[in-house]
PDB file of C-alpha atoms and ligand atoms in Angstrom:
ATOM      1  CA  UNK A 488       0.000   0.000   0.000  1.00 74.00           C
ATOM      2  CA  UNK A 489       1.109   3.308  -0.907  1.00 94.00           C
ATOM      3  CA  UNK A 490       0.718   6.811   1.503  1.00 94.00           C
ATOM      4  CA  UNK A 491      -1.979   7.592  -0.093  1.00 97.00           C
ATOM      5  CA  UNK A 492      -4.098   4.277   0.579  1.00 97.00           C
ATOM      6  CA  UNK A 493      -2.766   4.127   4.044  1.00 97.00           C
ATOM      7  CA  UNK A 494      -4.251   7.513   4.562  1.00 98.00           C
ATOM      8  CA  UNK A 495      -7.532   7.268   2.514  1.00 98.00           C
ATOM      9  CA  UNK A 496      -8.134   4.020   4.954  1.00 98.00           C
ATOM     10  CA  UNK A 497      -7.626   5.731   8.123  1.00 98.00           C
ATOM     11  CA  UNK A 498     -10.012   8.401   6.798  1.00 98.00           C
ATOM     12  CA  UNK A 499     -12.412   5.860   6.037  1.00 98.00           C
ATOM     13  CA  UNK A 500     -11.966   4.207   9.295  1.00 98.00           C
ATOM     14  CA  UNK A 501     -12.439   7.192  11.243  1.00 98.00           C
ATOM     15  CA  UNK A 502     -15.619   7.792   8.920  1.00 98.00           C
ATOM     16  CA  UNK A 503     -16.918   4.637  10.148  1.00 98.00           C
ATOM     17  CA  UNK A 504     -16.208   4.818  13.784  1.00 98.00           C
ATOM     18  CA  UNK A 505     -18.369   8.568  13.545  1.00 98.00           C
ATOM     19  CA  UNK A 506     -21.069   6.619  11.723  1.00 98.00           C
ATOM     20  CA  UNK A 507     -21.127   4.015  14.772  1.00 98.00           C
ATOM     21  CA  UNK A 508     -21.100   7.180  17.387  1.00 98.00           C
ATOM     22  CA  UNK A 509     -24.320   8.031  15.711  1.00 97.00           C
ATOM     23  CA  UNK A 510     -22.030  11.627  15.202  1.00 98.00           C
ATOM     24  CA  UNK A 511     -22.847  11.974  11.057  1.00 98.00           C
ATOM     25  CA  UNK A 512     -25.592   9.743   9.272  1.00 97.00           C
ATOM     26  CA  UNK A 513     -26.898   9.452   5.323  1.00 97.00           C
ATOM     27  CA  UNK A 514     -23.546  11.338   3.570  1.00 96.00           C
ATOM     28  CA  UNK A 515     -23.852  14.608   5.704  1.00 97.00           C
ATOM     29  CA  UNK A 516     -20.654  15.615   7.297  1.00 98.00           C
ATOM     30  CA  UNK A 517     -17.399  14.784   6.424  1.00 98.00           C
ATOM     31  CA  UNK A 518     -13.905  14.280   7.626  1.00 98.00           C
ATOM     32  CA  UNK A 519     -10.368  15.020   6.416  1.00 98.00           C
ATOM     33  CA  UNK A 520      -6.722  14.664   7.100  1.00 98.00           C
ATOM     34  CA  UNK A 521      -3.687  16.597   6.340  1.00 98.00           C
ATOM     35  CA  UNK A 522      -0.954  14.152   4.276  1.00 98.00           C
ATOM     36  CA  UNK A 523       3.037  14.345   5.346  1.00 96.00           C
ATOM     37  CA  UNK A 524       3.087  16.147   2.002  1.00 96.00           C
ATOM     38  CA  UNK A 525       0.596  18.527   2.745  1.00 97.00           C
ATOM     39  CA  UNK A 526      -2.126  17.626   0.601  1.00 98.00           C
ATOM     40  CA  UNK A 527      -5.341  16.238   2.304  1.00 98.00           C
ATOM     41  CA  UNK A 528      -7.192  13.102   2.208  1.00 98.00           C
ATOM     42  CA  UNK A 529     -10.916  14.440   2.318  1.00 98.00           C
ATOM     43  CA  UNK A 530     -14.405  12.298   2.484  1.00 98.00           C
ATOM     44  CA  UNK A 531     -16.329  12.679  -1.086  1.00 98.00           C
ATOM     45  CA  UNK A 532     -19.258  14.775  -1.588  1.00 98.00           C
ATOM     46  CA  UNK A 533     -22.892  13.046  -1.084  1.00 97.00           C
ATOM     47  CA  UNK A 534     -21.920   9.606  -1.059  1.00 98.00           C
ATOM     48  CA  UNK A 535     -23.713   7.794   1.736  1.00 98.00           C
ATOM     49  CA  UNK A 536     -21.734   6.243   4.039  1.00 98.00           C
ATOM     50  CA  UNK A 537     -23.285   2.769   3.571  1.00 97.00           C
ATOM     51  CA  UNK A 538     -21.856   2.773   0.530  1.00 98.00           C
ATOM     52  CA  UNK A 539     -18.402   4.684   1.255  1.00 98.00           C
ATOM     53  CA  UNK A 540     -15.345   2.556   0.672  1.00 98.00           C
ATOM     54  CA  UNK A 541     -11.875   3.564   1.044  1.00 98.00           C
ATOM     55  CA  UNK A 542     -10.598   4.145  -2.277  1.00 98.00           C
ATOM     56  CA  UNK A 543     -13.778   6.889  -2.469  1.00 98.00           C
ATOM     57  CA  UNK A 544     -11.337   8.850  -0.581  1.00 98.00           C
ATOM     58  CA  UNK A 545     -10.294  12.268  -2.547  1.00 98.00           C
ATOM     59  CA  UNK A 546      -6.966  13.553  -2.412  1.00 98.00           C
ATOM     60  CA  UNK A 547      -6.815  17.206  -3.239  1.00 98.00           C
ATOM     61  CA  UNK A 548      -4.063  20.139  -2.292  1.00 98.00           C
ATOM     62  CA  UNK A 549      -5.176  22.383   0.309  1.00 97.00           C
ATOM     63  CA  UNK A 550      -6.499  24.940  -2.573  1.00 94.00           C
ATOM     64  CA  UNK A 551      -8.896  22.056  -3.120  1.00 94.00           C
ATOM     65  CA  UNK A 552      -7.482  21.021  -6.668  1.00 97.00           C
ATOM     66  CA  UNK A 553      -7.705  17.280  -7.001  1.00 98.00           C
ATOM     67  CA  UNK A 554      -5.176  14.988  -7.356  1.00 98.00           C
ATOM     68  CA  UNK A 555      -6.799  11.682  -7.411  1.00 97.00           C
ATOM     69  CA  UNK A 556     -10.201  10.202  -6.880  1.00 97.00           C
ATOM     70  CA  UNK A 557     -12.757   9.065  -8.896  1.00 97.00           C
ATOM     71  CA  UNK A 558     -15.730  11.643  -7.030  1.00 98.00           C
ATOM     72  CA  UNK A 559     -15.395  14.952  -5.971  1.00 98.00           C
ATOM     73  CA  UNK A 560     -14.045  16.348  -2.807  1.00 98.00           C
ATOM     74  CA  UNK A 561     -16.472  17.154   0.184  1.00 98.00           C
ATOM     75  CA  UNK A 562     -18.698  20.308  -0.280  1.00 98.00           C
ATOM     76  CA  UNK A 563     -17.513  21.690   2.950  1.00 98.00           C
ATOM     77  CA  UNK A 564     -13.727  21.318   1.851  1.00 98.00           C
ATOM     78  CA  UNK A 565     -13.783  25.328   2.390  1.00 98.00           C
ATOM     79  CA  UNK A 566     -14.043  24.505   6.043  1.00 98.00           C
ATOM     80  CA  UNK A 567     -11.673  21.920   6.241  1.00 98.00           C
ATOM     81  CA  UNK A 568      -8.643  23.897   4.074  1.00 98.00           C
ATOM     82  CA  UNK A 569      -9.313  27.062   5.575  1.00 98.00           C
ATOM     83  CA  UNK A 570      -8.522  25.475   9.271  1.00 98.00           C
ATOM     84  CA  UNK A 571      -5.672  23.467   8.053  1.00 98.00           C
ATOM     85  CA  UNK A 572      -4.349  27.397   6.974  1.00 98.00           C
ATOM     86  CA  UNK A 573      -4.913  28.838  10.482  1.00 98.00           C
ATOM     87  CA  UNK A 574      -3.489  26.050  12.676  1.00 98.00           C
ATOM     88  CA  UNK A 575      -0.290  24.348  11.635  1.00 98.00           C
ATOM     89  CA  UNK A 576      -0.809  21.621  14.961  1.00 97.00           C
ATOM     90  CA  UNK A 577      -4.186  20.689  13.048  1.00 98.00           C
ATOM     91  CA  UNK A 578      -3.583  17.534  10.993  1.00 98.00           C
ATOM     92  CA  UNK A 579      -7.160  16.067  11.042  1.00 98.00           C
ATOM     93  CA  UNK A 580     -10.985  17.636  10.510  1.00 99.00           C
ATOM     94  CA  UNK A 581     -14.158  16.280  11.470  1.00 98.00           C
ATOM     95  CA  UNK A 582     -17.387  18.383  10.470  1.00 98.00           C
ATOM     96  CA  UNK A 583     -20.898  16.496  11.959  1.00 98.00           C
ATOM     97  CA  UNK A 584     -24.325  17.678  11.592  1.00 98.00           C
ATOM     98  CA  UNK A 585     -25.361  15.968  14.954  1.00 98.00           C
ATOM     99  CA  UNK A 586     -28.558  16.544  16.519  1.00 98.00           C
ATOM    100  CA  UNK A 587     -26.975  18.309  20.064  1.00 98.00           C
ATOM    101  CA  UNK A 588     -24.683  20.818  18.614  1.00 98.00           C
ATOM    102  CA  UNK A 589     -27.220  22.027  15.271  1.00 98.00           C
ATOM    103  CA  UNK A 590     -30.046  22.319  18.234  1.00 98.00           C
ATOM    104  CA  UNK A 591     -27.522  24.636  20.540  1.00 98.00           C
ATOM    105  CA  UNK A 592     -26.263  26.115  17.407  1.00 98.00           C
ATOM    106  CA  UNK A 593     -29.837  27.372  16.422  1.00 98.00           C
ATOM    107  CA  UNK A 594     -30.573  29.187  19.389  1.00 98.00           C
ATOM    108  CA  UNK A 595     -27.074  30.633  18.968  1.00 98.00           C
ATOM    109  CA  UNK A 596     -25.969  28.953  23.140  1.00 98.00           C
ATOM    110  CA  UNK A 597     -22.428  28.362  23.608  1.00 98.00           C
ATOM    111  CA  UNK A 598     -21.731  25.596  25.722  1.00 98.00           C
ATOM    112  CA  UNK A 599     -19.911  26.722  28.722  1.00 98.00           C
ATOM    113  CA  UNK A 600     -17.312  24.488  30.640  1.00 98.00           C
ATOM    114  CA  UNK A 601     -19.913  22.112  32.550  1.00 98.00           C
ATOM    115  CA  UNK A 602     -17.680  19.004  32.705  1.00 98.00           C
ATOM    116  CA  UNK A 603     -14.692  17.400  31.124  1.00 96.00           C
ATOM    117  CA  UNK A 604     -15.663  16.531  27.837  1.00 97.00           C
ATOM    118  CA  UNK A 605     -16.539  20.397  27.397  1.00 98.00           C
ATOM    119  CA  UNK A 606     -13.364  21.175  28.377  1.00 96.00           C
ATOM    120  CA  UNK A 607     -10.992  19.101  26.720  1.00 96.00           C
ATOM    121  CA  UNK A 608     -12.868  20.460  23.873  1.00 97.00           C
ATOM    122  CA  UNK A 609     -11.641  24.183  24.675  1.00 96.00           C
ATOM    123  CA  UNK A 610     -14.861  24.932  26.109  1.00 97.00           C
ATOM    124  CA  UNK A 611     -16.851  27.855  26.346  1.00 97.00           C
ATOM    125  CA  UNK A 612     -17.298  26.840  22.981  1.00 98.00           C
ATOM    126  CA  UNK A 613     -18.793  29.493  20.642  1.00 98.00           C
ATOM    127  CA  UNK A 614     -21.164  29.820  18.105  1.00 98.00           C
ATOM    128  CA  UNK A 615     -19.601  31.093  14.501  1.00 98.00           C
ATOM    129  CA  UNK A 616     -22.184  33.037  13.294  1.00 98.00           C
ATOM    130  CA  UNK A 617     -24.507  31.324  10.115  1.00 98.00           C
ATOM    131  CA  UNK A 618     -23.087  31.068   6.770  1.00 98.00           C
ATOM    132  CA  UNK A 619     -24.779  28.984   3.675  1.00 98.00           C
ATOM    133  CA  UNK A 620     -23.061  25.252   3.923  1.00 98.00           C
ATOM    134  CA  UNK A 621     -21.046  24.352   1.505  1.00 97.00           C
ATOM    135  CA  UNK A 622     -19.689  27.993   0.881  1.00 98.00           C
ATOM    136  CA  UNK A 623     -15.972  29.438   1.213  1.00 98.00           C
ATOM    137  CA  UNK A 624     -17.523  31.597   3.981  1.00 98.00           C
ATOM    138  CA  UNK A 625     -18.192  29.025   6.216  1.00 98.00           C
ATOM    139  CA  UNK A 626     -14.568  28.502   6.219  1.00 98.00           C
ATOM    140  CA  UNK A 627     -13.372  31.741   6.557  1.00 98.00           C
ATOM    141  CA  UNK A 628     -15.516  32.908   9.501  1.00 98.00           C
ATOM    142  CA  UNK A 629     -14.911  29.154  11.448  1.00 98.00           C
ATOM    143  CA  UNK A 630     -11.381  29.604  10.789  1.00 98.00           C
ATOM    144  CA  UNK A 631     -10.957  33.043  12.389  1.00 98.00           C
ATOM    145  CA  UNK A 632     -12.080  31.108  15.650  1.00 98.00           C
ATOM    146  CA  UNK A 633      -9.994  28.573  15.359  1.00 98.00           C
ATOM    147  CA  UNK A 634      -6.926  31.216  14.580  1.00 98.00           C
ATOM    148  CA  UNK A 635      -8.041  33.227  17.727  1.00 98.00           C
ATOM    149  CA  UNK A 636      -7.988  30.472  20.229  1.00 97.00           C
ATOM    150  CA  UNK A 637      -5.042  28.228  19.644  1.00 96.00           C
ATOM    151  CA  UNK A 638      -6.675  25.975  22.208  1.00 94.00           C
ATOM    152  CA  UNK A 639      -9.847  25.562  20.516  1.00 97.00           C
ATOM    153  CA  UNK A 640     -10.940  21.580  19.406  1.00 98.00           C
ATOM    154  CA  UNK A 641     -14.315  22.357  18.650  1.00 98.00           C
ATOM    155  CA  UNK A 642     -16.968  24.862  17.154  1.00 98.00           C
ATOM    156  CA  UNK A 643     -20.474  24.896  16.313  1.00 99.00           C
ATOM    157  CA  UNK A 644     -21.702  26.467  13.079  1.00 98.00           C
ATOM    158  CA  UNK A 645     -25.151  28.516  13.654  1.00 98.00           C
ATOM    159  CA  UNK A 646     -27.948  26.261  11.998  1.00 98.00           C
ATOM    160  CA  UNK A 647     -25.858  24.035  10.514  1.00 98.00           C
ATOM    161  CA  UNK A 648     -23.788  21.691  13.264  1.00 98.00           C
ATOM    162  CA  UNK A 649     -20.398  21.635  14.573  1.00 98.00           C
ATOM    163  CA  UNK A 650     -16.418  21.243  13.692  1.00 99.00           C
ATOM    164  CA  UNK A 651     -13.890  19.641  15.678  1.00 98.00           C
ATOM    165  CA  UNK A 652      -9.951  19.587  15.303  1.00 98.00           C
ATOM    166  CA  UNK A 653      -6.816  17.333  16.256  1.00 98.00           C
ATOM    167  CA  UNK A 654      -3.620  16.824  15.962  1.00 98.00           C
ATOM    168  CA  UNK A 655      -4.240  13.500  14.391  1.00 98.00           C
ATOM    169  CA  UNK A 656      -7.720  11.826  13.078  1.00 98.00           C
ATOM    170  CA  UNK A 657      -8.210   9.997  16.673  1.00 98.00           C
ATOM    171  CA  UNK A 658      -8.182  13.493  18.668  1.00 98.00           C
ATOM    172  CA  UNK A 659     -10.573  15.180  16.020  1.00 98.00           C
ATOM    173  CA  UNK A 660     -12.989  12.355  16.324  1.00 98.00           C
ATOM    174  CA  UNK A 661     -12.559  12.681  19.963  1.00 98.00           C
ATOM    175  CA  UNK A 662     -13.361  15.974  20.066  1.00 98.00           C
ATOM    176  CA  UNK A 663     -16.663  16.095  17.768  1.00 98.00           C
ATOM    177  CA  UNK A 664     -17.744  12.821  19.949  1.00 98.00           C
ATOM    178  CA  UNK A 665     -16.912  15.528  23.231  1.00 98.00           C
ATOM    179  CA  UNK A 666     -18.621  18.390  21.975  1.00 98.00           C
ATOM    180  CA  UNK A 667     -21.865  16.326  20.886  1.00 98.00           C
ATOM    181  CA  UNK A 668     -22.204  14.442  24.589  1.00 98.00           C
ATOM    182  CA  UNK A 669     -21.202  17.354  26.245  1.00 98.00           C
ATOM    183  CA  UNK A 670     -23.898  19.547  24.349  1.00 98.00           C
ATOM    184  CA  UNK A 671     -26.615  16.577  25.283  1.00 98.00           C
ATOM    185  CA  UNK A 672     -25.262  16.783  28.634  1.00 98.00           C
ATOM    186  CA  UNK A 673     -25.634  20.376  29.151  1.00 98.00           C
ATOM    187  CA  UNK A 674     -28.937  19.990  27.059  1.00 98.00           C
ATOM    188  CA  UNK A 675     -30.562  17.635  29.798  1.00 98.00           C
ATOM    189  CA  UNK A 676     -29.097  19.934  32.499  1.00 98.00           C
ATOM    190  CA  UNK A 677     -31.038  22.459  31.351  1.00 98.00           C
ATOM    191  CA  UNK A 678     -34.000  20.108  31.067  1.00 98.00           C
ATOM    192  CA  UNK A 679     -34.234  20.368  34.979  1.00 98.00           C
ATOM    193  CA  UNK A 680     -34.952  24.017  34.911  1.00 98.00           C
ATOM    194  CA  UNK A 681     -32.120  25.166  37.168  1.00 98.00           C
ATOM    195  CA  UNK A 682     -28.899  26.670  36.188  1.00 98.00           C
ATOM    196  CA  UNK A 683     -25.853  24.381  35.048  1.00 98.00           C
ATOM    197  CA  UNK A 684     -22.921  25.087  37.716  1.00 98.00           C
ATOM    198  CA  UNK A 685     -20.158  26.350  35.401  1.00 98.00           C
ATOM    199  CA  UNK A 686     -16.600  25.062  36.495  1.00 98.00           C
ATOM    200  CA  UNK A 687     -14.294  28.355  38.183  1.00 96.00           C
ATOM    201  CA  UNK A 688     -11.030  29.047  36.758  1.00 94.00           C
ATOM    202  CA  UNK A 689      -9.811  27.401  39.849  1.00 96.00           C
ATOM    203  CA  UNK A 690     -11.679  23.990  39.776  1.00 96.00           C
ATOM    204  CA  UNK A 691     -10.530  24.292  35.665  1.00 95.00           C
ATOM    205  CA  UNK A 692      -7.003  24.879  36.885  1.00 94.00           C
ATOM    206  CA  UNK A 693      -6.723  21.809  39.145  1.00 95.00           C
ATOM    207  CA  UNK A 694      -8.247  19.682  35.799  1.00 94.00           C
ATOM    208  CA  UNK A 695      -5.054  21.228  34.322  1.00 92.00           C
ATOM    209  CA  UNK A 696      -2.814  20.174  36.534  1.00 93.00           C
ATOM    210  CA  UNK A 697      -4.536  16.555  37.151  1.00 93.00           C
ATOM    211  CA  UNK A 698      -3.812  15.436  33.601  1.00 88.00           C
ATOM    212  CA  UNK A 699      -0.712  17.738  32.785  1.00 81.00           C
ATOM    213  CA  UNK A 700      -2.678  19.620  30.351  1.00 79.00           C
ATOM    214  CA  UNK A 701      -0.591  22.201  28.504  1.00 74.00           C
ATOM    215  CA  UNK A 702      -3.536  24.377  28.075  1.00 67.00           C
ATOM    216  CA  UNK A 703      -4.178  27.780  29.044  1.00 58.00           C
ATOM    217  CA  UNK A 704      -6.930  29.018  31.265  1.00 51.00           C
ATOM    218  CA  UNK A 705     -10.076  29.881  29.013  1.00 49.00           C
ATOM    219  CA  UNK A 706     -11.082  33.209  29.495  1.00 45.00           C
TER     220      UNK A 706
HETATM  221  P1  13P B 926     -20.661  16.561   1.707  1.00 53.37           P
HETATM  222  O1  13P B 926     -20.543  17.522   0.560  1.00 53.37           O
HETATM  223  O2  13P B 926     -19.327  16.170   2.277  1.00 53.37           O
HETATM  224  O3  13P B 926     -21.507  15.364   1.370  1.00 53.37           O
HETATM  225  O4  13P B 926     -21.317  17.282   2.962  1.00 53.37           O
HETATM  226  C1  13P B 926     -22.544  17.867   3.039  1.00 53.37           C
HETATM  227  C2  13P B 926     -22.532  18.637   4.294  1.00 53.37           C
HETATM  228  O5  13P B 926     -22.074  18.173   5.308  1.00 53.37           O
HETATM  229  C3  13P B 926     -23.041  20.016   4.269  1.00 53.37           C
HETATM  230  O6  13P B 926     -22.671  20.714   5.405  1.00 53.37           O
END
């Protein structure tokens, strides 16, 4: 197997394990990596994942021009390139319409720093305003958050769903599958009609220092 098929598996394979996580369903959403060469292994536009196989894998440069693949790269490549642009520790992408974050992302609710999985996503995570999917805009304007806080792993997209970054294609799926339980979380918090506690900078500081994070205090 060459680079390319080694990467266009994992891809795959990290397609599939989001498909089992219930995270993306039908061919909405879509994941990417960034290649030792710098080009990036990106999921295909509206092929349903029942039917996704690993050589369906695109590889395009990070302008989006393709390089091989038999279907075209994913609509939302905008989002994916634009990131890989802003944050040079960002080798993987993982974009899910899941139910959690597109419901907290409607009503335009970031979701504060209620428990661990929030965190280690860079919670408060915020809300990048609505752009039309599939546009270079939604790239731009997620990538400006992503540029701002070099801590962020995760961001919702107003009325559309949420993005999630990592170093490699295990922490990215990590941090959509945080981001999605710790929206439901904070959603059946809520449910109880009292006020979520939100974590101090001090009980977030002792988190850091528990696990040896290397991460700054949010503000
Ligand atoms: P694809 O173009 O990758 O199928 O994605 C559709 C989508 O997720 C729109 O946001």
């Amino acid at each position: 197997m060459n680079l390319y098929s080694i990467c266009k598996q994992q891809v795959y394979e990290t397609t599939m394990k989001l498909v089992d996580a219930d995270l993306i369903r039908l061919s909405y959403g879509n994941i990417s990596m960034r290649l030792p060469d710098g080009n990036i292994a990106i999921t295909p536009t509206s092929i349903p994942y029942d039917r996704l196989e690993p050589k369906d894998i695109v590889i395009t440069d990070l302008d989006g021009k393709k390089i091989e693949g038999h279907f075209n790269p994913s609509s939302e490549r905008a989002l994916h390139y634009e990131i890989y642009k802003v944050r040079s520790d960002v080798n993987a992408v993982v974009h899910t319409h899941s139910r959690y974050a597109i419901a907290f992302s409607s009503v335009c609710m970031e979701l504060p720093v209620i428990c661990i999985e929030l965190f280690f996503a860079g919670a408060p995570i915020p809300v990048a305003p609505y752009q039309c999917p599939g546009t270079a805009e939604v790239g731009t304007s997620a990538a400006a958050y992503f540029k701002k806080r070099p801590d962020l792993k995760g961001l919702l997209l107003q009325n559309h769903g949420q993005v999630a970054v990592g170093n490699d294609l295990n922490e990215a799926y990590q941090m959509a599958y945080n981001v999605e339980i710790g929206a439901e979380i904070y959603h059946f918090a809520l449910q109880t009609g009292k006020t979520p506690n939100i974590l101090t900078e001090e009980q977030v500081a002792d988190i850091i220092r528990q696990y040896r994070l290397p991460r700054a205090l949010p503000k």
